[in-house]
Short mmCIF file of C-alpha atoms and ligand atoms in Angstrom, two decimals:
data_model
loop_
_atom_site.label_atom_id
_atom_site.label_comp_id
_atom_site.label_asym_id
_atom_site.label_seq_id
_atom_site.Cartn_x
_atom_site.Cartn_y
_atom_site.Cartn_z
CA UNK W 267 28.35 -21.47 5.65
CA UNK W 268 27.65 -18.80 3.52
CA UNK W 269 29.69 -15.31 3.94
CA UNK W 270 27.32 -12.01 4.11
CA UNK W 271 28.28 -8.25 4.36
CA UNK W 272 25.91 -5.98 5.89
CA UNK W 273 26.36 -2.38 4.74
CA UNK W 274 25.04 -0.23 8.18
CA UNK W 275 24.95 -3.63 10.52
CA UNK W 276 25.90 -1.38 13.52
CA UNK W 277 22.50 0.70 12.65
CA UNK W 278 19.12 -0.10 14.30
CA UNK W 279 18.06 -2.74 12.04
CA UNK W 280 21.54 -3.81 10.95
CA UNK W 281 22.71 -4.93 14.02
CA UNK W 282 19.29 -7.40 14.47
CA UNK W 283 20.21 -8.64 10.91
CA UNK W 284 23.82 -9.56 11.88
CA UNK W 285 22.68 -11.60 15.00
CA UNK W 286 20.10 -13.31 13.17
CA UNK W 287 22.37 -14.25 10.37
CA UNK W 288 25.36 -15.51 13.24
CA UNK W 289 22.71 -17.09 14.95
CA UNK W 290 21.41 -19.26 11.53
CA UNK W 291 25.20 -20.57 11.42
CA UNK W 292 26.28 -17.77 8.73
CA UNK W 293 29.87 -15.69 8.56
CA UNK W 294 28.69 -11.84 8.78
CA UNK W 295 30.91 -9.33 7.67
CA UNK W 296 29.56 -5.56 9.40
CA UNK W 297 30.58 -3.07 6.93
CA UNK W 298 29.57 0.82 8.93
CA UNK W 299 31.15 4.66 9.38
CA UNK W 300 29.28 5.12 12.63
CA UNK W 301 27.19 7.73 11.20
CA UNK W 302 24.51 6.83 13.53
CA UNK W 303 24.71 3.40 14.24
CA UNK W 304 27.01 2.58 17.34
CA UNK W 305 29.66 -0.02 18.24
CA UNK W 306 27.46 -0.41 21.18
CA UNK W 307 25.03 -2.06 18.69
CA UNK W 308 27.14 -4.82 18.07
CA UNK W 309 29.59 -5.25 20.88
CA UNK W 310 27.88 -8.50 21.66
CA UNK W 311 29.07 -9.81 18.69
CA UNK W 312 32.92 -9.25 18.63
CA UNK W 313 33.62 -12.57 20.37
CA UNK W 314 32.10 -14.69 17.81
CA UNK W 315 34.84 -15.97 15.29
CA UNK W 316 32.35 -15.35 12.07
CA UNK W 317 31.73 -11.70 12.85
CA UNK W 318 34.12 -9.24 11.61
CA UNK W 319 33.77 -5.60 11.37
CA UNK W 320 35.34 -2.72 9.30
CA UNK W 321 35.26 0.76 9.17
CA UNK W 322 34.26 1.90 6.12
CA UNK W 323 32.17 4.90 4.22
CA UNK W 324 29.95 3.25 1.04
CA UNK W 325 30.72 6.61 -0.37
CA UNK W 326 33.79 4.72 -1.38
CA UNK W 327 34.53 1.58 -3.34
CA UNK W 328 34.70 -1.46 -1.05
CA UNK W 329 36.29 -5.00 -2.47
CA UNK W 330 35.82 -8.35 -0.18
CA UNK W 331 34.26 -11.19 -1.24
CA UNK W 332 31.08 -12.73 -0.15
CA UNK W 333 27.94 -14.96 -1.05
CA UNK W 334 25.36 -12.01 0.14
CA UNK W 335 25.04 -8.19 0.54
CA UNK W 336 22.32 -6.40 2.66
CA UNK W 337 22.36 -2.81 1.95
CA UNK W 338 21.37 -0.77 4.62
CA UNK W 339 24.13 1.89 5.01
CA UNK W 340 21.82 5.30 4.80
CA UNK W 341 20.68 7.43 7.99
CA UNK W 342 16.87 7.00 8.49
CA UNK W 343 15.88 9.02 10.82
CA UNK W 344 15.12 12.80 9.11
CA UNK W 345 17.07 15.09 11.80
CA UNK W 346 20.46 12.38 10.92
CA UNK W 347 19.07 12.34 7.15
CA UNK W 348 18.24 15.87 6.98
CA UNK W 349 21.90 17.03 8.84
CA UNK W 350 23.85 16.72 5.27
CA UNK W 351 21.34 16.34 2.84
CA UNK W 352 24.41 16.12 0.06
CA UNK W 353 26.15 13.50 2.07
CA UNK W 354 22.63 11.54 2.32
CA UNK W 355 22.31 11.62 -1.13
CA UNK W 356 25.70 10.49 -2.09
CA UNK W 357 25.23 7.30 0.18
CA UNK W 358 22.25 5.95 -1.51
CA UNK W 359 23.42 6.76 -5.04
CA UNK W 360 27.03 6.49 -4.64
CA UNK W 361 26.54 3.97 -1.88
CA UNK W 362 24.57 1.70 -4.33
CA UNK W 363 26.92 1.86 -7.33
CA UNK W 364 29.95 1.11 -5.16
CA UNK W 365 27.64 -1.83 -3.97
CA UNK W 366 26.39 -3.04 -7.05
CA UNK W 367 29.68 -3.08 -8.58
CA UNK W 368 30.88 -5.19 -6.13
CA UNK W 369 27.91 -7.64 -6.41
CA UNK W 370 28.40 -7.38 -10.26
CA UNK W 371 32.30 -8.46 -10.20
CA UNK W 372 32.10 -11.28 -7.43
CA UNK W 373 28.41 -12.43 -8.48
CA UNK W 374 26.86 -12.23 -5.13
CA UNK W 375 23.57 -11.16 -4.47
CA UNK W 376 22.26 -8.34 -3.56
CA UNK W 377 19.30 -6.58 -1.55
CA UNK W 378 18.25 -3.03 -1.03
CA UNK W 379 16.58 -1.44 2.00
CA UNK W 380 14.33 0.67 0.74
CA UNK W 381 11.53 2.62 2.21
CA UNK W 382 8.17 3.34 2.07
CA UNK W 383 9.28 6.83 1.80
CA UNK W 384 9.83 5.82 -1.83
CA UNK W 385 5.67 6.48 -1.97
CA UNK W 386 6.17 10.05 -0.41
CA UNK W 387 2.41 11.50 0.50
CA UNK W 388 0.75 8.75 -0.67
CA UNK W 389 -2.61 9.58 -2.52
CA UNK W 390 -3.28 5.80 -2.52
CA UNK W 391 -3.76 4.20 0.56
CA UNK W 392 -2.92 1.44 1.34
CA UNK W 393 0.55 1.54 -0.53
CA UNK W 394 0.84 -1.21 -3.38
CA UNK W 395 4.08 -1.67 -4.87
CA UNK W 396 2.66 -0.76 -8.26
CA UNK W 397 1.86 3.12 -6.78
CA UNK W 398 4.69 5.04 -8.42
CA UNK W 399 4.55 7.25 -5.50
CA UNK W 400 3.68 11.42 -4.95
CA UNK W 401 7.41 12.62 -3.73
CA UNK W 402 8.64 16.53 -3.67
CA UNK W 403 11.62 16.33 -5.15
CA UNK W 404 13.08 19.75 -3.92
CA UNK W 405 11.99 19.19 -0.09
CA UNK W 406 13.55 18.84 3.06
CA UNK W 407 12.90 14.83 2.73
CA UNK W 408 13.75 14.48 -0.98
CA UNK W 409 17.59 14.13 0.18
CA UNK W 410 16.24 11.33 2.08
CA UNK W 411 13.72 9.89 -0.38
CA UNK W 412 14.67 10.68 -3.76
CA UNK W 413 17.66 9.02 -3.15
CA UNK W 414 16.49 5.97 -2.09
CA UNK W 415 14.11 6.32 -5.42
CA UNK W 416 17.19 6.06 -7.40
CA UNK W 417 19.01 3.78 -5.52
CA UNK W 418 15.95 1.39 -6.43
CA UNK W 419 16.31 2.46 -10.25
CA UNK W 420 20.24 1.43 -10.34
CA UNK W 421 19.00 -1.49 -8.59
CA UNK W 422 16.98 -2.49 -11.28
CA UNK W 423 18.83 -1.21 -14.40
CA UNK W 424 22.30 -3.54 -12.76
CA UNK W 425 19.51 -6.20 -12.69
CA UNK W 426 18.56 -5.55 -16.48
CA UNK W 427 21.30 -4.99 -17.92
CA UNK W 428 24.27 -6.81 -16.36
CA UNK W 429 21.97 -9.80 -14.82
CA UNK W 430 22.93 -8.81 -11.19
CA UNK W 431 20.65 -10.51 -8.96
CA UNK W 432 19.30 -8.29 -7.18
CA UNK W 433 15.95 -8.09 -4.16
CA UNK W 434 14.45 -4.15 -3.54
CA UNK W 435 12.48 -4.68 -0.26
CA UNK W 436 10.32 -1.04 1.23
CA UNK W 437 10.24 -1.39 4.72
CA UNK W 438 7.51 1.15 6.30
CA UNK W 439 8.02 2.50 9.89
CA UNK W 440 10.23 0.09 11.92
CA UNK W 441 10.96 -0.27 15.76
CA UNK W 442 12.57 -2.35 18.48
CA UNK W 443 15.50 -2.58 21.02
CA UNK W 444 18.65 -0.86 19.65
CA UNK W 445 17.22 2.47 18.02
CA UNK W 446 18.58 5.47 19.37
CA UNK W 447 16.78 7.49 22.31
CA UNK W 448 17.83 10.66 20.76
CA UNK W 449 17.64 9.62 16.41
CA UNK W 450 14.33 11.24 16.43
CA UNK W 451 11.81 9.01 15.24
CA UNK W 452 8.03 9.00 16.71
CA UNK W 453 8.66 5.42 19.09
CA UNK W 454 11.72 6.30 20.03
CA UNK W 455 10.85 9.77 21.13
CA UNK W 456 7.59 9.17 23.09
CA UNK W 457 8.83 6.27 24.99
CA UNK W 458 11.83 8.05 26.30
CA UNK W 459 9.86 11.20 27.09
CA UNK W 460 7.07 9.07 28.89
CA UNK W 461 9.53 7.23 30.87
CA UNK W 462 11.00 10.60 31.92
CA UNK W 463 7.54 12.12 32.34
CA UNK W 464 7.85 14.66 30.18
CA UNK W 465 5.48 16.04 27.71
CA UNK W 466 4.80 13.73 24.69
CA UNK W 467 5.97 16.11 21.82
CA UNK W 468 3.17 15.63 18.85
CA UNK W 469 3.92 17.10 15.59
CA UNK W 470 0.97 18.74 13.99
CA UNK W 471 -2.64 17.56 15.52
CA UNK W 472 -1.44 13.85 15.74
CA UNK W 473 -3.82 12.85 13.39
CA UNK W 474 -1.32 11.45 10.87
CA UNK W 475 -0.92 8.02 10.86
CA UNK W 476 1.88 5.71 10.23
CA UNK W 477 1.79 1.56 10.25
CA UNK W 478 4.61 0.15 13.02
CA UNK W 479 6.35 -2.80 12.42
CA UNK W 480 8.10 -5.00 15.29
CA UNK W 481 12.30 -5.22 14.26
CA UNK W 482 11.89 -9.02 14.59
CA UNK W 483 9.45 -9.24 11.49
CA UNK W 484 11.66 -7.02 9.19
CA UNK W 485 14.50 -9.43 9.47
CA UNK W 486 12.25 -12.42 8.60
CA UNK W 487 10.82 -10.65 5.95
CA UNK W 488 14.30 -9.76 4.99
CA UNK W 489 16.05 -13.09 5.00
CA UNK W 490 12.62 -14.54 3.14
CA UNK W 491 13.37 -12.08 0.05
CA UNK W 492 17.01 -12.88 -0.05
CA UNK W 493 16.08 -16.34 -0.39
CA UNK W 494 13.92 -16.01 -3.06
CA UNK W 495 14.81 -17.17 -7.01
CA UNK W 496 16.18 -15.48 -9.08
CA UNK W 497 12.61 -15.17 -11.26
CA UNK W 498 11.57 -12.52 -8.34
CA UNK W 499 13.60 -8.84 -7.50
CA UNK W 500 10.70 -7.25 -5.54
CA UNK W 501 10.01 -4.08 -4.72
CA UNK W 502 8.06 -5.75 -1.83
CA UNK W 503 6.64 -3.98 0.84
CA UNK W 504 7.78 -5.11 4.24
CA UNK W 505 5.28 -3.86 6.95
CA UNK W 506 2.40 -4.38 9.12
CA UNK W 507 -0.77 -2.72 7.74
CA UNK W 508 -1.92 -1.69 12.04
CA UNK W 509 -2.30 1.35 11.36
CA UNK W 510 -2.44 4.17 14.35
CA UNK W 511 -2.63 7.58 14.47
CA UNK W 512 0.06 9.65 16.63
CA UNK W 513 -2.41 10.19 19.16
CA UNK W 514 -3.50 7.11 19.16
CA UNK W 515 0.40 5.89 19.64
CA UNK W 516 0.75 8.33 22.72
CA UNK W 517 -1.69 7.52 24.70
CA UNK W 518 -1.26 3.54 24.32
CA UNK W 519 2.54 4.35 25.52
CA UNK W 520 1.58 6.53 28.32
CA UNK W 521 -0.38 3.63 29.31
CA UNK W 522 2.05 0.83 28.65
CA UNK W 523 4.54 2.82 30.84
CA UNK W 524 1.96 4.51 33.46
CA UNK W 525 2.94 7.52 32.93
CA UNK W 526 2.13 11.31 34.26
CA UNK W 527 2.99 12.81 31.21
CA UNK W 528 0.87 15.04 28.80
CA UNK W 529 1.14 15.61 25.30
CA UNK W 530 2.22 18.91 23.76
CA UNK W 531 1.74 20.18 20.17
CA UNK W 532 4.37 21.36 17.95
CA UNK W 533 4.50 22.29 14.45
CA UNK W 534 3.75 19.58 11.79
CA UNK W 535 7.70 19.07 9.73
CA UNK W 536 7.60 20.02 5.99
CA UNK W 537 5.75 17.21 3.92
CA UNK W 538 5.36 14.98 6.69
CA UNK W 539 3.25 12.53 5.11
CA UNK W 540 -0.62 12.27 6.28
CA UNK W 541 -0.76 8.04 5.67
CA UNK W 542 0.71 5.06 5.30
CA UNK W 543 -0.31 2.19 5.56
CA UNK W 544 1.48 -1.46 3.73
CA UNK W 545 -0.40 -3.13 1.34
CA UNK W 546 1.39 -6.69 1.67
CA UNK W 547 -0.71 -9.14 -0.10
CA UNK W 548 2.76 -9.31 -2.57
CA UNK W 549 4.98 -10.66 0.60
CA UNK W 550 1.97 -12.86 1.59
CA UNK W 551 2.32 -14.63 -1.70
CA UNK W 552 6.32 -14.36 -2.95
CA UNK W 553 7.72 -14.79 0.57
CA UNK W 554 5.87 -17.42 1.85
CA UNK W 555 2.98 -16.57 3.56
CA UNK W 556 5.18 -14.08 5.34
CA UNK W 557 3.24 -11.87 7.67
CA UNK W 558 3.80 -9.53 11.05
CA UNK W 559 3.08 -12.11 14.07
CA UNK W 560 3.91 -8.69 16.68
CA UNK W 561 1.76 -6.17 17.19
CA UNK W 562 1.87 -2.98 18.33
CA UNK W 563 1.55 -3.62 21.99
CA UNK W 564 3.21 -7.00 22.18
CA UNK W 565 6.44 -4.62 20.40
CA UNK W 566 6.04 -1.72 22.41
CA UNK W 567 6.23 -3.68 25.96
CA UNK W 568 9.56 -5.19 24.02
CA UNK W 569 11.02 -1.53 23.26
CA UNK W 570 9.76 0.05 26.39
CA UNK W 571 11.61 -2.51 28.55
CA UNK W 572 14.70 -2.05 26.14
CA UNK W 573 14.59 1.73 26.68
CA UNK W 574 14.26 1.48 30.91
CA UNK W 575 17.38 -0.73 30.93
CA UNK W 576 19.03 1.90 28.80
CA UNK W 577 17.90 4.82 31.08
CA UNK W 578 18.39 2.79 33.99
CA UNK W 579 14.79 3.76 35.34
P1 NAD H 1368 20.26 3.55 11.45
O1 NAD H 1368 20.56 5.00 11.28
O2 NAD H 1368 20.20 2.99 12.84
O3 NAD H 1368 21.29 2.66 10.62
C1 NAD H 1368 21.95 3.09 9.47
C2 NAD H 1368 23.40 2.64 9.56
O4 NAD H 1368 24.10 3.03 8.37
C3 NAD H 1368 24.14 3.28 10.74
O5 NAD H 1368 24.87 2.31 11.45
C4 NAD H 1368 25.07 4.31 10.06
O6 NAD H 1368 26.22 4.57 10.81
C5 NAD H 1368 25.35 3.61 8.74
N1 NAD H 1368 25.75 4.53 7.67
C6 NAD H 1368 25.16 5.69 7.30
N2 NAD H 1368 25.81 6.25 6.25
C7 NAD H 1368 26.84 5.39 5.94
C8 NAD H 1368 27.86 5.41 4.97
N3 NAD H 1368 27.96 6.42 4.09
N4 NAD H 1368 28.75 4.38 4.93
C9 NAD H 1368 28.67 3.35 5.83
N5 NAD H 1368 27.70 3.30 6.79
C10 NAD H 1368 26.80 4.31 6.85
O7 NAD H 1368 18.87 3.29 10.69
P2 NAD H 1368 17.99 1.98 10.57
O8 NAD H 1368 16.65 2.31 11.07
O9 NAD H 1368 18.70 0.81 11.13
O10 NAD H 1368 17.88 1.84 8.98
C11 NAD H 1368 18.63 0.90 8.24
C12 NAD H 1368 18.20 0.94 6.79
O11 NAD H 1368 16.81 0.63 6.67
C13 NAD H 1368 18.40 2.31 6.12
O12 NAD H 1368 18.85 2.13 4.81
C14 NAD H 1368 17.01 2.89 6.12
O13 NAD H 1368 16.83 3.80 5.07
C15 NAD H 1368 16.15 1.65 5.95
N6 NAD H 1368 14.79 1.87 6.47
C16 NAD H 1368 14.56 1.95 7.82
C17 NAD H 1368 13.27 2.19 8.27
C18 NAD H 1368 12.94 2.27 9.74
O14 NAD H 1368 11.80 2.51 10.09
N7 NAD H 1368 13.86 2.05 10.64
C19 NAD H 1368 12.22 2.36 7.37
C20 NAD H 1368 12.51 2.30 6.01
C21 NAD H 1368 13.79 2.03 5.57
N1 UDP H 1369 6.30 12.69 15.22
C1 UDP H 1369 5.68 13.28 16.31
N2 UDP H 1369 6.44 13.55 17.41
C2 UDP H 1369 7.77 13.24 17.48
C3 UDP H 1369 8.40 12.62 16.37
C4 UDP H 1369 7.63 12.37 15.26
O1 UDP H 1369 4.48 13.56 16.29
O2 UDP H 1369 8.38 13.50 18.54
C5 UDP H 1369 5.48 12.38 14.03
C6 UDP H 1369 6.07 12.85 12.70
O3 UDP H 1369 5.70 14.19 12.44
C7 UDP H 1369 5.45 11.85 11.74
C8 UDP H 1369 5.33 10.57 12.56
O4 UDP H 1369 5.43 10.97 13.92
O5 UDP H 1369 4.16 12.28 11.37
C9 UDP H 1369 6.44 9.56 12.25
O6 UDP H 1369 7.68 10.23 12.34
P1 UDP H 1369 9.08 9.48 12.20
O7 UDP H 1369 10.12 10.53 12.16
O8 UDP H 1369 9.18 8.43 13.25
O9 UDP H 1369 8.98 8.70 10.82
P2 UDP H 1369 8.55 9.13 9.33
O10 UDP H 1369 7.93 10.49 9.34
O11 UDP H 1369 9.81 9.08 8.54
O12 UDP H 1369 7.55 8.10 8.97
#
């Protein structure tokens, strides 16, 4: 039984990790400030005698020891990134020294969540790993994604120069049960509005697009890196390459969920980006023939049922 602490594991994603890790037989330790994930998240854990959870802020050093740390403690959507920019910031740069310390005195291994926001506007499309990435650093995302760019450098420089063993993966747009109906994000937002019947809000002419990944493959694609010797750190993109365009997204939930609803246009955020898309022929290979096995509509029908339960429609 191996013992793993999951920085954020009452977030979105966290909280799928931490059932998926009790569920393989593991002792999960949920490390979270309830920034924006929710005890709600994990409630259906707290009877299981190998799930513990603490309050804590990653801002601040943390000692406990363990065979395994995920690092996932950072807000991801941008209205909870964007709300203290400073504060963002200090989690993925503070948050990943305290971390890497900690992996550094005890020997455990660590992994990073990183982002596809690491590639900013992408002028290369797909995304490789070996694109360094077109990022403003002075934006109204850089809190957000410069941050997570450094976290991945002090990553790598722990790795370098004190041998910490350490895995960088950059997930690209995630979704699933458990994300918040009001954090923001594109799924989130136009499956809630449909259900209500309201107007689909579209930023800018919805012709940006985005790839969207199903939860469940993230945390297989997760687990697979941590796994992996100590000969590979990543980055590795985590993602599935479907790639859809906003409008494209709204209309195949307005049709999942028969909905009235209409779209409405809104102003297009500052440096929204205009693509992404995975390039994951690197997972494919170092993580064993790992690959999405949702897609979008399969995940959606998931999320959408999620979301009625929620609203009790
Ligand atoms: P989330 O907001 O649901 O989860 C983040 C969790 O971290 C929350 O529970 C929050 O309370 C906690 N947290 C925030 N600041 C903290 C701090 N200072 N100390 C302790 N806990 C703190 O978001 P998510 O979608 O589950 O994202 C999890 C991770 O994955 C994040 O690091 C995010 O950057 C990364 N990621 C997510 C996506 C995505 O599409 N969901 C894409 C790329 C990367
Ligand atoms: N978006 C939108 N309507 C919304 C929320 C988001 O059109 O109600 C757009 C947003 O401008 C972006 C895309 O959807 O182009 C994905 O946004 P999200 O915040 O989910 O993720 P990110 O921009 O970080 O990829």
């Amino acid at each position: 039984m191996k013992k793993i602490l999951i920085t954020g594991g009452a977030g979105f994603i966290g909280s799928h990790l931490c059932e998926r890790l009790l569920n393989e037989g593991n002792e999960v330790i949920c490390l979270d400030n309830y920034f924006t994930g929710s005890k709600q998240n994990i409630v259906h854990l707290l009877d299981n005698p190998y799930f513990e959870l603490i309050r804590h802020d990653i801002t601040m050093p943390f000692f406990i020891e363990v065979d395994e740390i995920y690092n996932l403690a950072c807000p991801a959507s941008p209205i909870h990134y964007q709300y203290n920019p400073i504060k963002t910031v200090k989690t993925s740069v503070m948050g990943a020294i305290n971390m890497l310390g900690l992996a550094k005195r005890i020997k455990a291994k660590i992994l990073q969540a990183s982002t596809s926001e690491v590639y900013g506007d992408p002028q290369i499309h797909p995304q490789p790993e070996s694109y360094w990435g077109h990022v403003n650093p002075i934006g109204s995302r850089s809190c957000y994604d410069e941050g997570k760019r450094c976290a991945e450098t002090l990553f790598m420089d722990y790795h370098l120069q004190n041998n910490v063993d350490i895995k960088i993966v950059r997930i690209f747009n995630t979704y699933g049960p458990r994300m918040h109906p009001n954090d923001g994000r594109v799924v989130s937002n136009f499956i809630v509005q449909a259900l209500k019947g309201e107007d689909i809000t579209i930023y800018g002419d919805g012709k940006q697009t985005r790839s969207f990944q199903f939860v469940d493959d993230l945390i297989e694609g997760m687990m697979r890196m941590m796994q992996t010797g100590d000969d590979f750190q990543g980055p590795v993109n985590i993602g599935n390459p479907g790639e859809f365009t906003m409008l494209e997204l709204a209309e195949t939930i307005i049709r999942l969920t028969e909905s009235k609803s209409k779209v409405s246009f809104h102003p297009l955020p500052a440096d929204d980006p205009i693509q992404r898309k995975p390039d994951i022929s690197l997972a494919q290979e170092k993580l064993n023939n790992w690959h999405p096995s949702i897609n979008l509509e399969q995940g959606l029908i998931k999320t959408i049922d999620y979301f009625k339960t929620l609203l009790e429609l």
